[in-house]
Amino acid sequence: DIYMASAIQSLWVMIGTLLFILLVAGYLFFRYAKTFTSPIVEISDIMEQTAKGNLFLRSDFSSKNEMGLLSKNLNQMLDELVSTYKEVEDKNEELMATEEELRHNYERLASSQEELASSKKRIEQLAFTDQLSLLHNRLAYTLAIEDTINNPTITGFTLVQMDVDSFMRVNYSLGQTFGDQVLRHIGQRLSTTTNDTTQLFHLTGDEFAFILINNNVEALVSSWIEDLYALFKEPITINNKQLFLTMSIGVSLWPNDANSTESLVQAAETAMFEAKKQGKSIAIFYKKVLYENLLRRDEVETILRNSITENRLYMVYQPQHDAKSHKLVSFESLIRMKGNNDVLVSPNEFIPIAEDSGLIIEIGKWVINNVLSTMRTWLENGKIFSNICVNISALQLKQPNFVDWIIKTTNDYGIKPSQLELEVTESVLLDLSSNDELTI
């Protein structure tokens, strides 16, 4: 029994010792294990918080083993992450600022494009629109003709150019402001005839034009012009003043009369000039002879401009005798002109051109001086006659100092004014206004 009790007691001692060893070993193992798990838990928690956006947590664990190295590397990684995050954040702010600047620039660009489009439209409007009537102008007219010629679907068209007859009298008598109102009113009336195939243009002050698309048949154009003239049978009333206006019209047909823009416009203008020449308020269709006449007129005008300096002018004198006594009474002076190759140009041809161009003033003075010089020579040589007759133009009579000039010039040559007879036609006298006076 003693041995048994002693054995049991030893057993409990051993068991107690073993439990104590186990507890101590467990505790030591727990402490030892904690040296591994604590940094792992801490690192895991830091990683979890970092994943949620908290980049400012750091591991406090430090040791010389692998866990310490891991903790140190984690802290370095977080530091670099924070630094990178700051760089990214800075870049993001720069990108946002750049985006804002780009958006602002885009808005400015869009606004500039709108302004550019508006300016372009305004420039085109100024370039192609007459600012008085707001109709298409001469530039638009030229481009429209070119486009029509180059359009393969159009087989023919007509230019109708018109000029308001004697419109300058409206400006002179009623003022330019009133004249501008009249032109606007004319444009409004003419606009009532436009459609998809009839285009209207305001070329210059009192000149308008139409392009009639797919209409180059003379009979149809004539009918259309009659309707156009009908628009102006009623007077134009502005500020309680009534005006009856007429138009001189020139017409050219494509491709019958010309095959280019310039020649087609020239043909219409030539026909319009002929319409005004023939009495106004009529329409003339271009014919080749009209152009040839215009070329001849330009040729004669060129000769006239150089006629005095090139000695192309000379005078002939037709004696006038008394019917009963057959004695010499006077002379009628007649002007003559040599053209190219010394071919004589008829006075009936060159005098109207001289009047239209205004050259008659200079030529008229040359005639008076030439006649007076001849008269003095004849008188000094003993030739007996009473006077010499000289034909003068209405334009000369309208010169404000014409009478004074005649008196001075006759005195300079020692000729009595009564010895110089000035001859004018009845039409010239009727052309003078009631305020014009002729006293010699």
Tab-separated table of C-alpha atoms in Angstrom:
chain	number	residue	atom	x	y	z
A	1	ASP	CA	0.000	0.000	0.000
A	2	ILE	CA	2.824	2.326	0.837
A	3	TYR	CA	4.383	1.610	-2.521
A	4	MET	CA	1.096	2.090	-4.251
A	5	ALA	CA	0.457	5.410	-2.547
A	6	SER	CA	3.966	6.480	-3.246
A	7	ALA	CA	3.530	5.492	-6.896
A	8	ILE	CA	0.253	7.357	-7.197
A	9	GLN	CA	1.784	10.385	-5.550
A	10	SER	CA	4.679	10.234	-7.968
A	11	LEU	CA	2.256	9.875	-10.810
A	12	TRP	CA	0.386	13.034	-9.801
A	13	VAL	CA	3.653	14.849	-9.441
A	14	MET	CA	4.614	13.747	-12.884
A	15	ILE	CA	1.227	14.678	-14.233
A	16	GLY	CA	1.402	18.091	-12.556
A	17	THR	CA	4.920	18.561	-13.787
A	18	LEU	CA	3.871	17.566	-17.268
A	19	LEU	CA	0.891	19.921	-17.188
A	20	PHE	CA	3.101	22.702	-15.956
A	21	ILE	CA	5.567	21.981	-18.712
A	22	LEU	CA	2.737	21.903	-21.210
A	23	LEU	CA	1.342	25.201	-19.924
A	24	VAL	CA	4.755	26.795	-20.006
A	25	ALA	CA	5.398	25.325	-23.454
A	26	GLY	CA	1.960	26.489	-24.629
A	27	TYR	CA	2.554	29.939	-23.262
A	28	LEU	CA	5.986	30.103	-24.813
A	29	PHE	CA	4.621	28.754	-28.059
A	30	PHE	CA	1.805	31.336	-27.965
A	31	ARG	CA	4.289	34.110	-27.350
A	32	TYR	CA	6.517	32.789	-30.031
A	33	ALA	CA	3.643	32.366	-32.481
A	34	LYS	CA	2.429	35.859	-31.683
A	35	THR	CA	5.738	37.242	-32.867
A	36	PHE	CA	4.704	35.929	-36.295
A	37	THR	CA	0.945	36.520	-36.274
A	38	SER	CA	0.926	40.051	-34.786
A	39	PRO	CA	2.862	41.644	-37.643
A	40	ILE	CA	0.794	39.638	-40.118
A	41	VAL	CA	-2.463	40.880	-38.520
A	42	GLU	CA	-1.081	44.428	-38.380
A	43	ILE	CA	0.116	44.283	-41.974
A	44	SER	CA	-3.200	42.745	-43.035
A	45	ASP	CA	-5.130	45.511	-41.276
A	46	ILE	CA	-2.907	48.186	-42.865
A	47	MET	CA	-3.440	46.607	-46.276
A	48	GLU	CA	-7.202	46.530	-45.723
A	49	GLN	CA	-7.244	50.207	-44.669
A	50	THR	CA	-4.991	51.109	-47.600
A	51	ALA	CA	-7.405	49.371	-49.948
A	52	LYS	CA	-10.155	51.581	-48.529
A	53	GLY	CA	-8.084	54.715	-49.360
A	54	ASN	CA	-6.278	55.374	-46.076
A	55	LEU	CA	-2.677	55.730	-47.227
A	56	PHE	CA	-1.261	57.190	-44.051
A	57	LEU	CA	-1.106	54.062	-41.780
A	58	ARG	CA	2.353	52.572	-41.166
A	59	SER	CA	3.596	49.360	-39.551
A	60	ASP	CA	5.342	49.830	-36.194
A	61	PHE	CA	6.814	46.324	-36.150
A	62	SER	CA	10.534	46.194	-36.387
A	63	SER	CA	12.853	43.248	-36.159
A	64	LYS	CA	15.760	41.797	-37.956
A	65	ASN	CA	13.845	38.773	-39.221
A	66	GLU	CA	11.766	38.392	-42.381
A	67	MET	CA	8.665	39.945	-40.751
A	68	GLY	CA	10.638	43.039	-39.866
A	69	LEU	CA	11.909	43.245	-43.438
A	70	LEU	CA	8.346	42.765	-44.665
A	71	SER	CA	7.103	45.556	-42.384
A	72	LYS	CA	9.883	47.859	-43.559
A	73	ASN	CA	9.182	47.092	-47.229
A	74	LEU	CA	5.462	47.659	-46.637
A	75	ASN	CA	6.138	51.088	-45.157
A	76	GLN	CA	8.405	51.982	-48.089
A	77	MET	CA	5.782	50.769	-50.526
A	78	LEU	CA	3.132	52.878	-48.790
A	79	ASP	CA	5.424	55.914	-48.856
A	80	GLU	CA	5.988	55.427	-52.561
A	81	LEU	CA	2.265	54.861	-53.064
A	82	VAL	CA	1.483	58.102	-51.244
A	83	SER	CA	4.088	59.927	-53.315
A	84	THR	CA	2.703	58.405	-56.514
A	85	TYR	CA	-0.823	59.209	-55.399
A	86	LYS	CA	0.149	62.825	-54.851
A	87	GLU	CA	1.755	62.921	-58.275
A	88	VAL	CA	-1.352	61.357	-59.780
A	89	GLU	CA	-3.522	63.812	-57.872
A	90	ASP	CA	-1.402	66.722	-59.108
A	91	LYS	CA	-1.557	65.381	-62.632
A	92	ASN	CA	-5.282	64.944	-62.270
A	93	GLU	CA	-5.624	68.559	-61.204
A	94	GLU	CA	-3.509	69.591	-64.174
A	95	LEU	CA	-5.642	67.436	-66.441
A	96	MET	CA	-8.792	68.959	-64.997
A	97	ALA	CA	-7.358	72.430	-65.525
A	98	THR	CA	-6.342	71.447	-69.055
A	99	GLU	CA	-9.781	69.979	-69.661
A	100	GLU	CA	-11.365	73.210	-68.446
A	101	GLU	CA	-9.050	75.226	-70.666
A	102	LEU	CA	-9.814	72.960	-73.608
A	103	ARG	CA	-13.528	73.288	-72.960
A	104	HIS	CA	-13.164	77.052	-72.763
A	105	ASN	CA	-11.081	77.080	-75.957
A	106	TYR	CA	-13.648	74.867	-77.660
A	107	GLU	CA	-16.408	77.246	-76.670
A	108	ARG	CA	-14.332	80.166	-77.967
A	109	LEU	CA	-13.607	78.229	-81.164
A	110	ALA	CA	-17.287	77.450	-81.622
A	111	SER	CA	-18.109	81.087	-80.989
A	112	SER	CA	-15.371	82.169	-83.411
A	113	GLN	CA	-16.700	79.783	-86.040
A	114	GLU	CA	-20.167	81.280	-85.633
A	115	GLU	CA	-18.715	84.778	-85.891
A	116	LEU	CA	-16.664	83.690	-88.907
A	117	ALA	CA	-19.722	82.216	-90.581
A	118	SER	CA	-21.668	85.373	-89.795
A	119	SER	CA	-18.814	87.561	-91.074
A	120	LYS	CA	-18.499	85.442	-94.204
A	121	LYS	CA	-22.204	85.797	-94.825
A	122	ARG	CA	-21.967	89.540	-94.248
A	123	ILE	CA	-18.941	89.854	-96.564
A	124	GLU	CA	-20.756	87.898	-99.261
A	125	GLN	CA	-23.781	90.109	-98.769
A	126	LEU	CA	-21.641	93.237	-99.123
A	127	ALA	CA	-19.769	91.784	-102.103
A	128	PHE	CA	-22.808	90.598	-104.041
A	129	THR	CA	-25.533	93.030	-102.965
A	130	ASP	CA	-26.222	96.595	-104.016
A	131	GLN	CA	-26.559	98.508	-100.757
A	132	LEU	CA	-29.150	100.921	-102.140
A	133	SER	CA	-31.726	98.529	-103.593
A	134	LEU	CA	-30.559	95.363	-101.737
A	135	LEU	CA	-30.656	93.538	-105.080
A	136	HIS	CA	-27.814	91.428	-106.461
A	137	ASN	CA	-25.103	93.677	-107.945
A	138	ARG	CA	-22.892	93.600	-111.057
A	139	LEU	CA	-20.399	91.132	-109.541
A	140	ALA	CA	-23.222	88.718	-108.763
A	141	TYR	CA	-24.545	89.320	-112.303
A	142	THR	CA	-21.217	88.335	-113.876
A	143	LEU	CA	-20.883	85.195	-111.732
A	144	ALA	CA	-24.489	84.205	-112.422
A	145	ILE	CA	-23.897	84.461	-116.181
A	146	GLU	CA	-20.762	82.298	-115.915
A	147	ASP	CA	-22.612	79.703	-113.830
A	148	THR	CA	-25.495	79.673	-116.323
A	149	ILE	CA	-23.162	79.226	-119.298
A	150	ASN	CA	-21.390	76.334	-117.533
A	151	ASN	CA	-24.663	74.636	-116.515
A	152	PRO	CA	-25.152	71.662	-118.884
A	153	THR	CA	-28.900	71.526	-118.182
A	154	ILE	CA	-29.465	75.019	-119.616
A	155	THR	CA	-29.790	75.150	-123.398
A	156	GLY	CA	-30.183	78.905	-123.746
A	157	PHE	CA	-30.844	82.132	-121.872
A	158	THR	CA	-31.268	85.865	-122.401
A	159	LEU	CA	-29.701	88.987	-120.919
A	160	VAL	CA	-32.010	91.980	-120.622
A	161	GLN	CA	-30.184	95.158	-119.610
A	162	MET	CA	-32.119	98.364	-119.028
A	163	ASP	CA	-31.358	101.952	-118.238
A	164	VAL	CA	-33.825	104.470	-116.812
A	165	ASP	CA	-34.283	107.201	-119.420
A	166	SER	CA	-33.149	110.705	-118.414
A	167	PHE	CA	-32.744	109.694	-114.784
A	168	MET	CA	-30.089	112.355	-114.168
A	169	ARG	CA	-32.831	114.963	-114.474
A	170	VAL	CA	-34.506	113.426	-111.435
A	171	ASN	CA	-31.323	113.852	-109.383
A	172	TYR	CA	-30.732	117.356	-110.677
A	173	SER	CA	-34.275	118.607	-110.150
A	174	LEU	CA	-35.399	116.689	-107.053
A	175	GLY	CA	-32.118	115.786	-105.356
A	176	GLN	CA	-30.082	112.607	-105.020
A	177	THR	CA	-31.939	111.464	-101.891
A	178	PHE	CA	-35.209	111.542	-103.800
A	179	GLY	CA	-33.479	109.823	-106.724
A	180	ASP	CA	-32.317	107.012	-104.417
A	181	GLN	CA	-35.912	106.514	-103.279
A	182	VAL	CA	-36.986	106.294	-106.911
A	183	LEU	CA	-34.344	103.649	-107.651
A	184	ARG	CA	-35.457	101.569	-104.668
A	185	HIS	CA	-39.042	101.821	-105.881
A	186	ILE	CA	-38.007	100.753	-109.386
A	187	GLY	CA	-36.180	97.763	-107.913
A	188	GLN	CA	-39.295	96.783	-105.958
A	189	ARG	CA	-41.458	96.911	-109.076
A	190	LEU	CA	-38.969	94.912	-111.113
A	191	SER	CA	-38.730	92.327	-108.309
A	192	THR	CA	-42.367	91.373	-108.867
A	193	THR	CA	-41.330	89.694	-112.140
A	194	THR	CA	-38.672	87.394	-110.630
A	195	ASN	CA	-39.038	83.643	-110.137
A	196	ASP	CA	-36.922	80.497	-110.409
A	197	THR	CA	-36.052	81.259	-114.039
A	198	THR	CA	-35.939	85.076	-113.905
A	199	GLN	CA	-33.128	86.729	-111.948
A	200	LEU	CA	-32.901	90.480	-111.282
A	201	PHE	CA	-29.728	92.544	-110.729
A	202	HIS	CA	-28.967	96.206	-109.956
A	203	LEU	CA	-25.817	96.963	-111.946
A	204	THR	CA	-25.200	100.672	-111.360
A	205	GLY	CA	-27.146	103.777	-110.345
A	206	ASP	CA	-29.995	103.644	-112.885
A	207	GLU	CA	-29.101	100.424	-114.695
A	208	PHE	CA	-30.775	97.068	-114.017
A	209	ALA	CA	-30.539	93.655	-115.679
A	210	PHE	CA	-32.371	90.335	-115.915
A	211	ILE	CA	-31.231	86.825	-116.750
A	212	LEU	CA	-34.039	84.799	-118.340
A	213	ILE	CA	-33.147	81.116	-117.922
A	214	ASN	CA	-34.094	78.667	-120.716
A	215	ASN	CA	-35.638	81.489	-122.713
A	216	ASN	CA	-33.739	82.681	-125.783
A	217	VAL	CA	-36.583	82.878	-128.282
A	218	GLU	CA	-36.921	86.461	-129.508
A	219	ALA	CA	-40.739	86.378	-129.709
A	220	LEU	CA	-41.095	85.092	-126.146
A	221	VAL	CA	-38.570	87.618	-124.847
A	222	SER	CA	-40.419	90.432	-126.638
A	223	SER	CA	-43.660	89.383	-124.981
A	224	TRP	CA	-41.947	89.338	-121.592
A	225	ILE	CA	-40.531	92.835	-122.186
A	226	GLU	CA	-44.009	94.150	-123.034
A	227	ASP	CA	-45.199	92.930	-119.631
A	228	LEU	CA	-42.179	94.627	-118.094
A	229	TYR	CA	-43.028	97.959	-119.727
A	230	ALA	CA	-46.596	97.584	-118.469
A	231	LEU	CA	-45.247	97.808	-114.900
A	232	PHE	CA	-44.336	101.448	-115.515
A	233	LYS	CA	-47.538	102.662	-117.117
A	234	GLU	CA	-48.567	103.789	-113.663
A	235	PRO	CA	-46.529	106.642	-112.186
A	236	ILE	CA	-44.143	106.280	-109.284
A	237	THR	CA	-45.409	108.341	-106.362
A	238	ILE	CA	-42.969	109.458	-103.667
A	239	ASN	CA	-43.597	112.285	-101.190
A	240	ASN	CA	-46.724	113.282	-103.148
A	241	LYS	CA	-44.681	113.642	-106.339
A	242	GLN	CA	-45.569	111.570	-109.388
A	243	LEU	CA	-42.987	110.432	-111.930
A	244	PHE	CA	-43.600	108.651	-115.217
A	245	LEU	CA	-40.449	106.730	-116.117
A	246	THR	CA	-39.419	104.837	-119.237
A	247	MET	CA	-36.665	102.331	-119.902
A	248	SER	CA	-34.248	101.780	-122.752
A	249	ILE	CA	-33.592	98.052	-123.063
A	250	GLY	CA	-30.855	96.057	-124.758
A	251	VAL	CA	-31.164	92.300	-125.279
A	252	SER	CA	-28.611	89.618	-126.103
A	253	LEU	CA	-29.272	85.891	-126.534
A	254	TRP	CA	-27.036	82.968	-125.611
A	255	PRO	CA	-25.642	81.201	-127.543
A	256	ASN	CA	-26.975	83.082	-130.604
A	257	ASP	CA	-25.194	86.413	-130.036
A	258	ALA	CA	-22.101	85.450	-128.025
A	259	ASN	CA	-20.479	82.516	-126.253
A	260	SER	CA	-18.685	84.196	-123.343
A	261	THR	CA	-19.756	86.278	-120.360
A	262	GLU	CA	-17.884	89.404	-121.418
A	263	SER	CA	-19.037	89.348	-125.045
A	264	LEU	CA	-22.627	88.576	-124.052
A	265	VAL	CA	-22.760	91.521	-121.632
A	266	GLN	CA	-21.103	93.746	-124.225
A	267	ALA	CA	-23.730	92.734	-126.765
A	268	ALA	CA	-26.559	93.639	-124.374
A	269	GLU	CA	-24.924	96.982	-123.556
A	270	THR	CA	-24.419	97.728	-127.245
A	271	ALA	CA	-28.101	97.053	-127.909
A	272	MET	CA	-29.109	99.220	-124.942
A	273	PHE	CA	-26.914	102.078	-126.193
A	274	GLU	CA	-28.599	101.803	-129.584
A	275	ALA	CA	-32.033	101.885	-127.920
A	276	LYS	CA	-31.180	105.169	-126.189
A	277	LYS	CA	-29.757	106.516	-129.434
A	278	GLN	CA	-32.928	105.697	-131.376
A	279	GLY	CA	-35.188	107.607	-129.038
A	280	LYS	CA	-35.353	105.763	-125.709
A	281	SER	CA	-38.294	103.836	-124.232
A	282	ILE	CA	-37.690	101.012	-126.694
A	283	ALA	CA	-36.078	97.582	-126.632
A	284	ILE	CA	-33.376	96.601	-129.123
A	285	PHE	CA	-32.156	93.065	-129.754
A	286	TYR	CA	-28.443	92.841	-130.398
A	287	LYS	CA	-27.388	92.424	-133.967
A	288	LYS	CA	-23.846	92.192	-135.264
A	289	VAL	CA	-24.209	95.465	-137.129
A	290	LEU	CA	-24.772	97.275	-133.817
A	291	TYR	CA	-21.395	96.139	-132.579
A	292	GLU	CA	-19.747	97.135	-135.840
A	293	ASN	CA	-21.349	100.585	-135.557
A	294	LEU	CA	-20.041	100.900	-132.020
A	295	LEU	CA	-16.529	99.975	-133.150
A	296	ARG	CA	-16.775	102.580	-135.885
A	297	ARG	CA	-17.920	105.181	-133.362
A	298	ASP	CA	-14.945	104.403	-131.116
A	299	GLU	CA	-12.629	104.678	-134.124
A	300	VAL	CA	-14.030	108.083	-135.091
A	301	GLU	CA	-13.884	109.327	-131.501
A	302	THR	CA	-10.205	108.323	-131.309
A	303	ILE	CA	-9.520	110.249	-134.520
A	304	LEU	CA	-11.394	113.257	-133.115
A	305	ARG	CA	-9.344	113.315	-129.927
A	306	ASN	CA	-6.156	113.726	-131.948
A	307	SER	CA	-7.660	115.681	-134.831
A	308	ILE	CA	-6.297	119.106	-133.829
A	309	THR	CA	-2.766	118.034	-132.909
A	310	GLU	CA	-2.504	115.819	-136.010
A	311	ASN	CA	-3.927	118.507	-138.329
A	312	ARG	CA	-6.791	116.341	-139.465
A	313	LEU	CA	-9.294	119.221	-139.372
A	314	TYR	CA	-9.615	121.873	-142.037
A	315	MET	CA	-12.199	124.408	-143.180
A	316	VAL	CA	-13.808	124.908	-146.554
A	317	TYR	CA	-15.719	128.047	-147.468
A	318	GLN	CA	-18.795	128.226	-149.605
A	319	PRO	CA	-19.394	131.688	-151.101
A	320	GLN	CA	-22.822	133.315	-150.801
A	321	HIS	CA	-23.905	135.681	-153.640
A	322	ASP	CA	-26.690	138.190	-153.899
A	323	ALA	CA	-29.457	136.719	-156.038
A	324	LYS	CA	-29.983	139.923	-158.044
A	325	SER	CA	-26.561	141.516	-158.339
A	326	HIS	CA	-24.625	138.240	-158.177
A	327	LYS	CA	-22.104	140.023	-156.004
A	328	LEU	CA	-20.222	138.166	-153.271
A	329	VAL	CA	-21.931	138.801	-149.952
A	330	SER	CA	-20.560	136.297	-147.466
A	331	PHE	CA	-19.106	132.833	-146.903
A	332	GLU	CA	-20.402	129.776	-145.103
A	333	SER	CA	-17.644	127.918	-143.322
A	334	LEU	CA	-17.802	124.131	-143.297
A	335	ILE	CA	-15.585	121.832	-141.220
A	336	ARG	CA	-14.016	118.744	-142.719
A	337	MET	CA	-11.930	115.946	-141.184
A	338	LYS	CA	-9.496	113.443	-142.643
A	339	GLY	CA	-9.660	109.955	-141.199
A	340	ASN	CA	-7.222	107.088	-141.451
A	341	ASN	CA	-5.347	106.971	-144.749
A	342	ASP	CA	-6.637	110.514	-145.409
A	343	VAL	CA	-10.135	109.172	-146.120
A	344	LEU	CA	-12.682	111.921	-145.442
A	345	VAL	CA	-15.094	111.386	-142.544
A	346	SER	CA	-18.540	112.876	-143.090
A	347	PRO	CA	-19.523	115.744	-140.747
A	348	ASN	CA	-22.842	113.945	-140.274
A	349	GLU	CA	-20.834	111.140	-138.689
A	350	PHE	CA	-18.179	112.878	-136.631
A	351	ILE	CA	-20.067	115.958	-135.370
A	352	PRO	CA	-22.685	113.969	-133.341
A	353	ILE	CA	-19.833	111.914	-131.879
A	354	ALA	CA	-17.947	115.092	-131.005
A	355	GLU	CA	-21.057	116.406	-129.239
A	356	ASP	CA	-21.681	113.159	-127.339
A	357	SER	CA	-18.071	112.985	-126.177
A	358	GLY	CA	-17.816	116.700	-125.310
A	359	LEU	CA	-14.984	117.193	-127.810
A	360	ILE	CA	-17.144	119.694	-129.687
A	361	ILE	CA	-16.138	122.421	-127.198
A	362	GLU	CA	-12.449	122.224	-128.065
A	363	ILE	CA	-13.133	121.663	-131.766
A	364	GLY	CA	-15.599	124.587	-131.808
A	365	LYS	CA	-12.947	126.935	-130.441
A	366	TRP	CA	-10.515	125.722	-133.086
A	367	VAL	CA	-13.136	126.451	-135.782
A	368	ILE	CA	-13.784	130.013	-134.526
A	369	ASN	CA	-10.074	130.807	-134.362
A	370	ASN	CA	-9.466	129.314	-137.815
A	371	VAL	CA	-12.358	131.251	-139.385
A	372	LEU	CA	-11.325	134.544	-137.769
A	373	SER	CA	-7.733	134.056	-138.888
A	374	THR	CA	-8.874	133.384	-142.464
A	375	MET	CA	-11.241	136.344	-142.355
A	376	ARG	CA	-8.468	138.720	-141.257
A	377	THR	CA	-6.175	137.465	-144.020
A	378	TRP	CA	-8.858	137.932	-146.680
A	379	LEU	CA	-9.785	141.402	-145.453
A	380	GLU	CA	-6.143	142.439	-145.336
A	381	ASN	CA	-5.775	141.226	-148.941
A	382	GLY	CA	-8.703	143.397	-150.036
A	383	LYS	CA	-11.396	140.757	-150.426
A	384	ILE	CA	-14.817	142.337	-149.989
A	385	PHE	CA	-17.575	140.505	-148.118
A	386	SER	CA	-19.838	141.263	-145.187
A	387	ASN	CA	-19.452	138.216	-142.917
A	388	ILE	CA	-18.624	134.569	-142.569
A	389	CYS	CA	-21.183	132.144	-141.182
A	390	VAL	CA	-20.100	129.511	-138.649
A	391	ASN	CA	-22.194	126.566	-137.427
A	392	ILE	CA	-22.092	126.110	-133.661
A	393	SER	CA	-23.295	123.405	-131.280
A	394	ALA	CA	-25.818	123.626	-128.476
A	395	LEU	CA	-23.060	122.625	-126.066
A	396	GLN	CA	-21.085	125.703	-127.077
A	397	LEU	CA	-24.068	127.963	-126.508
A	398	LYS	CA	-24.541	126.497	-123.045
A	399	GLN	CA	-21.027	127.448	-121.982
A	400	PRO	CA	-21.458	130.229	-119.359
A	401	ASN	CA	-18.698	132.442	-120.853
A	402	PHE	CA	-19.363	131.712	-124.517
A	403	VAL	CA	-20.548	135.206	-125.464
A	404	ASP	CA	-17.679	136.925	-123.636
A	405	TRP	CA	-15.202	134.574	-125.292
A	406	ILE	CA	-16.602	135.329	-128.766
A	407	ILE	CA	-16.349	139.088	-128.207
A	408	LYS	CA	-12.787	138.849	-126.861
A	409	THR	CA	-11.642	136.523	-129.651
A	410	THR	CA	-13.061	138.705	-132.450
A	411	ASN	CA	-11.380	141.751	-130.887
A	412	ASP	CA	-8.082	139.841	-130.694
A	413	TYR	CA	-8.247	139.259	-134.458
A	414	GLY	CA	-9.425	142.794	-135.183
A	415	ILE	CA	-12.775	141.549	-136.488
A	416	LYS	CA	-16.091	143.200	-135.706
A	417	PRO	CA	-18.469	140.811	-133.900
A	418	SER	CA	-21.100	141.646	-136.519
A	419	GLN	CA	-18.841	140.125	-139.197
A	420	LEU	CA	-19.064	136.703	-137.542
A	421	GLU	CA	-22.442	135.066	-138.050
A	422	LEU	CA	-23.291	132.157	-135.782
A	423	GLU	CA	-25.742	129.663	-137.194
A	424	VAL	CA	-27.797	127.316	-135.032
A	425	THR	CA	-30.638	124.969	-135.897
A	426	GLU	CA	-34.165	125.203	-134.512
A	427	SER	CA	-33.629	122.006	-132.511
A	428	VAL	CA	-30.607	123.585	-130.848
A	429	LEU	CA	-32.621	126.630	-129.822
A	430	LEU	CA	-35.413	124.465	-128.463
A	431	ASP	CA	-32.831	122.529	-126.449
A	432	LEU	CA	-31.801	125.651	-124.578
A	433	SER	CA	-33.559	126.154	-121.269
A	434	SER	CA	-35.685	129.195	-120.546
A	435	ASN	CA	-32.842	130.602	-118.422
A	436	ASP	CA	-30.317	130.443	-121.249
A	437	GLU	CA	-29.691	133.729	-123.019
A	438	LEU	CA	-27.694	134.431	-126.158
A	439	THR	CA	-26.634	138.027	-126.743
A	440	ILE	CA	-23.991	138.973	-129.283
